[in-house]
Amino acid sequence: MSETMLKENEKLKELLNASNEQLEKLCKHVEKKQEISNNMKAQINQLQDQLTVKIDENSQLEKQVSNISCLHSKISNNMKAQINQLQDQLTVKIDELKIYVEEIQKLKKSIVRLQSQCNATPRSTSSKTSSTSSSSSSPLLFSQKSQPPPLPPLLSSQMSQPSSSSSSFSASSHLHSKTFPTLNDPGHLSGGNNTYNNNNNVNNDNNFKEPPSCKSTHSSTNHTVAHESECRDGDSSYKCPLCQFPFEDREAFANHMTRCDGATR
């Protein structure tokens, strides 16, 4: 009995030892699992902390976006108000410019009308002298002793300037027949047949007469009128009847007469 019991005890001891070894292995395995679990918990806590930080950052970004949106809305409204104000100002300026343009056009028309009136004054005088010349065939009309016809204020003021008796002459010596040619007449600009010499002989195509006191020939109506107002022996300059400025060049004088307003030289 005792030997059998001893053998059974030894077997139980061996089984107990084996169980203890397995238990120790299981404990070690549980410890490893616990460590892994603790590590996982720590990582989870760290991730939760990071998530909390990200959530806070996200909320701050949302606040900034909201502020930027409000600021953008304010800026947009201000810009729209400024644009509307500038558009209103631009409309007012455009209306003012339209008024200025209308006034300038009126002034241009007035200047053109005044220029045409100033240019028409010597021509009307010449037409009066022409009618006087055609109404009488007496040679006394071409003498310097005959009575000159009345002149407009511009020419009469020029005629009243003092001059020597040898160089002065009567306006009746500048009597014209027909009408004055235009400045663009090729015959007059070229100095062809449409000129008068100092012997009072009229060519076939002549439209105005040269004074007998000088030998110069006139190539334009305005030059003839200017020469009528103040003639000097041998003076062949082109003198503007409006501003009294002399020109030696015929083309320069013609260009000047197209834009002279009585003051420009």
mmCIF file of C-alpha atoms in Angstrom:
data_model
loop_
_atom_site.group_PDB
_atom_site.id
_atom_site.type_symbol
_atom_site.label_atom_id
_atom_site.label_comp_id
_atom_site.label_asym_id
_atom_site.label_seq_id
_atom_site.Cartn_x
_atom_site.Cartn_y
_atom_site.Cartn_z
ATOM 1 C CA MET A 1 0.000 0.000 0.000
ATOM 2 C CA SER A 2 2.648 2.382 0.892
ATOM 3 C CA GLU A 3 4.601 1.881 -2.274
ATOM 4 C CA THR A 4 1.479 2.411 -4.348
ATOM 5 C CA MET A 5 0.670 5.537 -2.442
ATOM 6 C CA LEU A 6 4.185 6.808 -2.899
ATOM 7 C CA LYS A 7 3.996 6.276 -6.619
ATOM 8 C CA GLU A 8 0.693 8.041 -6.841
ATOM 9 C CA ASN A 9 2.080 10.928 -4.787
ATOM 10 C CA GLU A 10 5.028 11.194 -7.131
ATOM 11 C CA LYS A 11 2.677 11.259 -10.107
ATOM 12 C CA LEU A 12 0.582 13.917 -8.451
ATOM 13 C CA LYS A 13 3.681 15.944 -7.713
ATOM 14 C CA GLU A 14 4.705 15.676 -11.345
ATOM 15 C CA LEU A 15 1.229 16.759 -12.433
ATOM 16 C CA LEU A 16 1.320 19.590 -9.906
ATOM 17 C CA ASN A 17 4.684 20.731 -11.176
ATOM 18 C CA ALA A 18 3.432 20.582 -14.743
ATOM 19 C CA SER A 19 0.391 22.562 -13.765
ATOM 20 C CA ASN A 20 2.558 25.111 -11.994
ATOM 21 C CA GLU A 21 4.726 25.479 -15.089
ATOM 22 C CA GLN A 22 1.685 25.979 -17.263
ATOM 23 C CA LEU A 23 0.302 28.428 -14.726
ATOM 24 C CA GLU A 24 3.554 30.377 -14.776
ATOM 25 C CA LYS A 25 3.450 30.421 -18.578
ATOM 26 C CA LEU A 26 -0.113 31.631 -18.473
ATOM 27 C CA CYS A 27 0.820 34.329 -15.963
ATOM 28 C CA LYS A 28 3.649 35.485 -18.165
ATOM 29 C CA HIS A 29 1.322 35.520 -21.144
ATOM 30 C CA VAL A 30 -1.249 37.493 -19.148
ATOM 31 C CA GLU A 31 1.444 39.944 -18.102
ATOM 32 C CA LYS A 32 2.442 40.446 -21.736
ATOM 33 C CA LYS A 33 -1.160 40.979 -22.721
ATOM 34 C CA GLN A 34 -1.514 43.439 -19.842
ATOM 35 C CA GLU A 35 1.516 45.349 -21.024
ATOM 36 C CA ILE A 36 0.130 45.443 -24.542
ATOM 37 C CA SER A 37 -3.203 46.593 -23.182
ATOM 38 C CA ASN A 38 -1.514 49.312 -21.139
ATOM 39 C CA ASN A 39 0.424 50.441 -24.197
ATOM 40 C CA MET A 40 -2.774 50.510 -26.240
ATOM 41 C CA LYS A 41 -4.466 52.550 -23.542
ATOM 42 C CA ALA A 42 -1.595 55.008 -23.480
ATOM 43 C CA GLN A 43 -1.725 55.341 -27.249
ATOM 44 C CA ILE A 44 -5.465 55.814 -27.087
ATOM 45 C CA ASN A 45 -5.073 58.495 -24.454
ATOM 46 C CA GLN A 46 -2.401 60.205 -26.587
ATOM 47 C CA LEU A 47 -4.623 60.048 -29.627
ATOM 48 C CA GLN A 48 -7.498 61.446 -27.613
ATOM 49 C CA ASP A 49 -5.299 64.295 -26.489
ATOM 50 C CA GLN A 50 -4.249 64.944 -30.107
ATOM 51 C CA LEU A 51 -7.866 64.783 -31.196
ATOM 52 C CA THR A 52 -8.800 67.301 -28.540
ATOM 53 C CA VAL A 53 -6.046 69.622 -29.771
ATOM 54 C CA LYS A 54 -7.200 69.223 -33.373
ATOM 55 C CA ILE A 55 -10.766 69.910 -32.340
ATOM 56 C CA ASP A 56 -9.645 73.080 -30.575
ATOM 57 C CA GLU A 57 -7.638 74.124 -33.628
ATOM 58 C CA ASN A 58 -10.600 73.398 -35.845
ATOM 59 C CA SER A 59 -12.855 75.536 -33.695
ATOM 60 C CA GLN A 60 -10.341 78.365 -33.846
ATOM 61 C CA LEU A 61 -10.140 78.024 -37.613
ATOM 62 C CA GLU A 62 -13.906 78.121 -37.823
ATOM 63 C CA LYS A 63 -13.907 81.306 -35.775
ATOM 64 C CA GLN A 64 -11.246 82.816 -38.071
ATOM 65 C CA VAL A 65 -13.211 81.772 -41.144
ATOM 66 C CA SER A 66 -16.312 83.349 -39.665
ATOM 67 C CA ASN A 67 -14.407 86.549 -38.911
ATOM 68 C CA ILE A 68 -12.896 86.585 -42.414
ATOM 69 C CA SER A 69 -16.328 86.037 -43.909
ATOM 70 C CA CYS A 70 -17.758 88.936 -41.926
ATOM 71 C CA LEU A 71 -14.788 91.115 -42.876
ATOM 72 C CA HIS A 72 -15.143 90.142 -46.520
ATOM 73 C CA SER A 73 -18.833 90.979 -46.416
ATOM 74 C CA LYS A 74 -18.076 94.390 -44.892
ATOM 75 C CA ILE A 75 -15.342 95.074 -47.448
ATOM 76 C CA SER A 76 -17.611 93.965 -50.274
ATOM 77 C CA ASN A 77 -20.398 96.235 -49.072
ATOM 78 C CA ASN A 78 -17.981 99.149 -48.704
ATOM 79 C CA MET A 79 -16.564 98.549 -52.168
ATOM 80 C CA LYS A 80 -20.047 98.388 -53.654
ATOM 81 C CA ALA A 81 -20.948 101.648 -51.933
ATOM 82 C CA GLN A 82 -17.752 103.291 -53.193
ATOM 83 C CA ILE A 83 -18.338 101.966 -56.714
ATOM 84 C CA ASN A 84 -21.885 103.311 -56.687
ATOM 85 C CA GLN A 85 -20.606 106.660 -55.415
ATOM 86 C CA LEU A 86 -17.911 106.775 -58.096
ATOM 87 C CA GLN A 87 -20.450 105.856 -60.755
ATOM 88 C CA ASP A 88 -22.683 108.696 -59.586
ATOM 89 C CA GLN A 89 -19.727 111.094 -59.635
ATOM 90 C CA LEU A 90 -18.734 109.836 -63.084
ATOM 91 C CA THR A 91 -22.272 110.374 -64.334
ATOM 92 C CA VAL A 92 -22.218 113.924 -62.975
ATOM 93 C CA LYS A 93 -18.829 114.575 -64.609
ATOM 94 C CA ILE A 94 -20.050 113.161 -67.913
ATOM 95 C CA ASP A 95 -23.085 115.448 -67.780
ATOM 96 C CA GLU A 96 -20.811 118.394 -66.996
ATOM 97 C CA LEU A 97 -18.506 117.444 -69.873
ATOM 98 C CA LYS A 98 -21.495 117.253 -72.204
ATOM 99 C CA ILE A 99 -22.482 120.753 -71.126
ATOM 100 C CA TYR A 100 -18.896 121.940 -71.652
ATOM 101 C CA VAL A 101 -18.808 120.334 -75.085
ATOM 102 C CA GLU A 102 -22.067 122.027 -76.023
ATOM 103 C CA GLU A 103 -20.705 125.352 -74.791
ATOM 104 C CA ILE A 104 -17.470 124.818 -76.736
ATOM 105 C CA GLN A 105 -19.437 123.993 -79.873
ATOM 106 C CA LYS A 106 -21.503 127.130 -79.381
ATOM 107 C CA LEU A 107 -18.310 129.142 -78.909
ATOM 108 C CA LYS A 108 -16.810 127.596 -82.042
ATOM 109 C CA LYS A 109 -19.919 128.489 -84.005
ATOM 110 C CA SER A 110 -19.784 132.023 -82.599
ATOM 111 C CA ILE A 111 -16.093 132.302 -83.513
ATOM 112 C CA VAL A 112 -16.762 131.024 -87.022
ATOM 113 C CA ARG A 113 -19.665 133.442 -87.371
ATOM 114 C CA LEU A 114 -17.525 136.339 -86.122
ATOM 115 C CA GLN A 115 -14.711 135.373 -88.469
ATOM 116 C CA SER A 116 -17.104 135.191 -91.378
ATOM 117 C CA GLN A 117 -18.488 138.607 -90.410
ATOM 118 C CA CYS A 118 -14.960 140.033 -90.139
ATOM 119 C CA ASN A 119 -14.007 138.526 -93.483
ATOM 120 C CA ALA A 120 -17.242 139.761 -95.014
ATOM 121 C CA THR A 121 -16.616 143.364 -93.934
ATOM 122 C CA PRO A 122 -13.800 144.114 -96.424
ATOM 123 C CA ARG A 123 -15.597 142.202 -99.172
ATOM 124 C CA SER A 124 -18.735 144.256 -98.694
ATOM 125 C CA THR A 125 -16.612 147.378 -98.898
ATOM 126 C CA SER A 126 -15.017 146.138 -102.078
ATOM 127 C CA SER A 127 -18.399 145.293 -103.562
ATOM 128 C CA LYS A 128 -19.605 148.790 -102.752
ATOM 129 C CA THR A 129 -16.582 150.309 -104.482
ATOM 130 C CA SER A 130 -17.099 147.904 -107.392
ATOM 131 C CA SER A 131 -20.679 149.066 -107.851
ATOM 132 C CA THR A 132 -19.467 152.653 -107.696
ATOM 133 C CA SER A 133 -16.866 151.890 -110.360
ATOM 134 C CA SER A 134 -19.356 150.226 -112.683
ATOM 135 C CA SER A 135 -21.904 153.000 -112.286
ATOM 136 C CA SER A 136 -19.549 155.633 -113.710
ATOM 137 C CA SER A 137 -17.073 155.511 -116.580
ATOM 138 C CA SER A 138 -15.414 158.842 -115.821
ATOM 139 C CA PRO A 139 -11.589 158.672 -115.544
ATOM 140 C CA LEU A 140 -11.831 160.943 -112.498
ATOM 141 C CA LEU A 141 -12.871 157.881 -110.437
ATOM 142 C CA PHE A 142 -9.340 156.540 -110.747
ATOM 143 C CA SER A 143 -7.595 159.759 -109.840
ATOM 144 C CA GLN A 144 -6.266 160.370 -106.366
ATOM 145 C CA LYS A 145 -8.196 163.640 -106.130
ATOM 146 C CA SER A 146 -11.678 161.968 -106.188
ATOM 147 C CA GLN A 147 -13.725 161.606 -103.008
ATOM 148 C CA PRO A 148 -13.375 158.081 -101.443
ATOM 149 C CA PRO A 149 -16.547 156.170 -100.537
ATOM 150 C CA PRO A 150 -17.369 155.524 -96.863
ATOM 151 C CA LEU A 151 -15.352 152.685 -95.297
ATOM 152 C CA PRO A 152 -16.190 150.316 -92.433
ATOM 153 C CA PRO A 153 -14.714 151.103 -88.992
ATOM 154 C CA LEU A 154 -11.734 148.803 -89.441
ATOM 155 C CA LEU A 155 -10.607 150.296 -92.730
ATOM 156 C CA SER A 156 -11.534 153.834 -91.756
ATOM 157 C CA SER A 157 -9.344 153.575 -88.634
ATOM 158 C CA GLN A 158 -6.477 152.422 -90.831
ATOM 159 C CA MET A 159 -7.089 155.187 -93.322
ATOM 160 C CA SER A 160 -6.955 157.755 -90.515
ATOM 161 C CA GLN A 161 -3.357 156.857 -89.624
ATOM 162 C CA PRO A 162 -0.865 159.626 -90.578
ATOM 163 C CA SER A 163 1.143 159.082 -93.735
ATOM 164 C CA SER A 164 3.162 161.179 -96.154
ATOM 165 C CA SER A 165 1.372 162.838 -99.031
ATOM 166 C CA SER A 166 3.617 161.109 -101.533
ATOM 167 C CA SER A 167 2.638 157.621 -100.389
ATOM 168 C CA SER A 168 -1.049 158.088 -99.564
ATOM 169 C CA PHE A 169 -3.816 157.461 -102.056
ATOM 170 C CA SER A 170 -7.569 157.474 -102.272
ATOM 171 C CA ALA A 171 -9.551 154.299 -101.696
ATOM 172 C CA SER A 172 -11.442 155.092 -104.902
ATOM 173 C CA SER A 173 -8.327 154.078 -106.859
ATOM 174 C CA HIS A 174 -9.015 150.515 -105.674
ATOM 175 C CA LEU A 175 -12.448 150.228 -107.229
ATOM 176 C CA HIS A 176 -13.312 146.684 -108.193
ATOM 177 C CA SER A 177 -15.428 145.190 -110.891
ATOM 178 C CA LYS A 178 -17.291 141.919 -110.473
ATOM 179 C CA THR A 179 -16.698 139.927 -107.293
ATOM 180 C CA PHE A 180 -13.512 138.933 -105.499
ATOM 181 C CA PRO A 181 -11.933 135.590 -106.392
ATOM 182 C CA THR A 182 -11.377 132.984 -103.735
ATOM 183 C CA LEU A 183 -7.995 132.288 -102.154
ATOM 184 C CA ASN A 184 -7.980 128.867 -103.807
ATOM 185 C CA ASP A 185 -8.312 130.296 -107.332
ATOM 186 C CA PRO A 186 -5.331 128.843 -109.272
ATOM 187 C CA GLY A 187 -5.023 131.950 -111.430
ATOM 188 C CA HIS A 188 -4.578 134.243 -108.464
ATOM 189 C CA LEU A 189 -2.367 131.910 -106.458
ATOM 190 C CA SER A 190 -0.064 131.422 -109.439
ATOM 191 C CA GLY A 191 0.072 135.123 -110.261
ATOM 192 C CA GLY A 192 -1.286 134.546 -113.759
ATOM 193 C CA ASN A 193 -3.796 136.627 -115.670
ATOM 194 C CA ASN A 194 -5.900 137.326 -112.588
ATOM 195 C CA THR A 195 -3.764 140.275 -111.476
ATOM 196 C CA TYR A 196 -3.719 144.028 -112.083
ATOM 197 C CA ASN A 197 -0.726 146.104 -112.916
ATOM 198 C CA ASN A 198 -0.089 149.762 -112.172
ATOM 199 C CA ASN A 199 -1.459 151.166 -115.433
ATOM 200 C CA ASN A 200 -5.118 150.408 -114.579
ATOM 201 C CA ASN A 201 -5.468 148.120 -117.588
ATOM 202 C CA VAL A 202 -7.774 145.213 -116.890
ATOM 203 C CA ASN A 203 -7.039 141.787 -118.315
ATOM 204 C CA ASN A 204 -9.838 139.515 -119.490
ATOM 205 C CA ASP A 205 -10.036 137.405 -116.308
ATOM 206 C CA ASN A 206 -9.258 140.159 -113.772
ATOM 207 C CA ASN A 207 -11.643 140.598 -110.855
ATOM 208 C CA PHE A 208 -10.009 143.442 -108.942
ATOM 209 C CA LYS A 209 -7.855 146.478 -109.717
ATOM 210 C CA GLU A 210 -4.349 147.341 -108.533
ATOM 211 C CA PRO A 211 -3.806 150.860 -107.143
ATOM 212 C CA PRO A 212 -1.884 153.156 -109.527
ATOM 213 C CA SER A 213 0.511 154.298 -106.771
ATOM 214 C CA CYS A 214 2.518 151.049 -106.593
ATOM 215 C CA LYS A 215 3.663 148.308 -108.916
ATOM 216 C CA SER A 216 2.869 145.331 -106.703
ATOM 217 C CA THR A 217 0.360 142.725 -107.769
ATOM 218 C CA HIS A 218 -2.173 141.189 -105.418
ATOM 219 C CA SER A 219 -2.902 137.465 -105.414
ATOM 220 C CA SER A 220 -5.773 137.371 -102.945
ATOM 221 C CA THR A 221 -8.893 139.329 -102.071
ATOM 222 C CA ASN A 222 -7.797 139.961 -98.486
ATOM 223 C CA HIS A 223 -4.443 141.267 -99.659
ATOM 224 C CA THR A 224 -6.172 143.727 -101.972
ATOM 225 C CA VAL A 225 -8.402 144.951 -99.124
ATOM 226 C CA ALA A 226 -5.400 145.285 -96.833
ATOM 227 C CA HIS A 227 -3.536 147.145 -99.560
ATOM 228 C CA GLU A 228 -6.484 149.482 -100.029
ATOM 229 C CA SER A 229 -6.388 150.454 -96.370
ATOM 230 C CA GLU A 230 -2.747 151.506 -96.359
ATOM 231 C CA CYS A 231 -0.790 151.607 -99.615
ATOM 232 C CA ARG A 232 2.863 152.573 -99.920
ATOM 233 C CA ASP A 233 4.840 152.914 -103.140
ATOM 234 C CA GLY A 234 6.717 149.700 -103.745
ATOM 235 C CA ASP A 235 5.110 147.929 -100.749
ATOM 236 C CA SER A 236 4.305 144.377 -101.800
ATOM 237 C CA SER A 237 3.701 142.862 -98.347
ATOM 238 C CA TYR A 238 0.510 140.997 -97.496
ATOM 239 C CA LYS A 239 -1.101 142.804 -94.573
ATOM 240 C CA CYS A 240 -3.940 141.235 -92.573
ATOM 241 C CA PRO A 241 -6.926 143.627 -92.364
ATOM 242 C CA LEU A 242 -7.914 142.177 -88.974
ATOM 243 C CA CYS A 243 -4.702 142.146 -86.936
ATOM 244 C CA GLN A 244 -2.547 144.394 -89.189
ATOM 245 C CA PHE A 245 0.256 141.825 -89.340
ATOM 246 C CA PRO A 246 2.295 141.946 -92.591
ATOM 247 C CA PHE A 247 3.288 138.848 -94.552
ATOM 248 C CA GLU A 248 5.882 138.669 -97.299
ATOM 249 C CA ASP A 249 4.855 135.117 -98.239
ATOM 250 C CA ARG A 250 1.577 134.739 -100.097
ATOM 251 C CA GLU A 251 0.832 131.211 -98.838
ATOM 252 C CA ALA A 252 1.571 132.163 -95.231
ATOM 253 C CA PHE A 253 -0.813 135.093 -95.569
ATOM 254 C CA ALA A 254 -3.545 132.900 -97.084
ATOM 255 C CA ASN A 255 -3.188 130.349 -94.250
ATOM 256 C CA HIS A 256 -3.261 133.171 -91.706
ATOM 257 C CA MET A 257 -6.499 134.607 -93.084
ATOM 258 C CA THR A 258 -8.289 131.273 -92.664
ATOM 259 C CA ARG A 259 -7.865 131.354 -88.877
ATOM 260 C CA CYS A 260 -7.293 135.018 -87.931
ATOM 261 C CA ASP A 261 -9.578 136.261 -85.154
ATOM 262 C CA GLY A 262 -8.253 139.802 -85.009
ATOM 263 C CA ALA A 263 -5.692 139.063 -82.294
ATOM 264 C CA THR A 264 -3.687 135.993 -83.383
ATOM 265 C CA ARG A 265 -0.474 136.610 -85.279
#
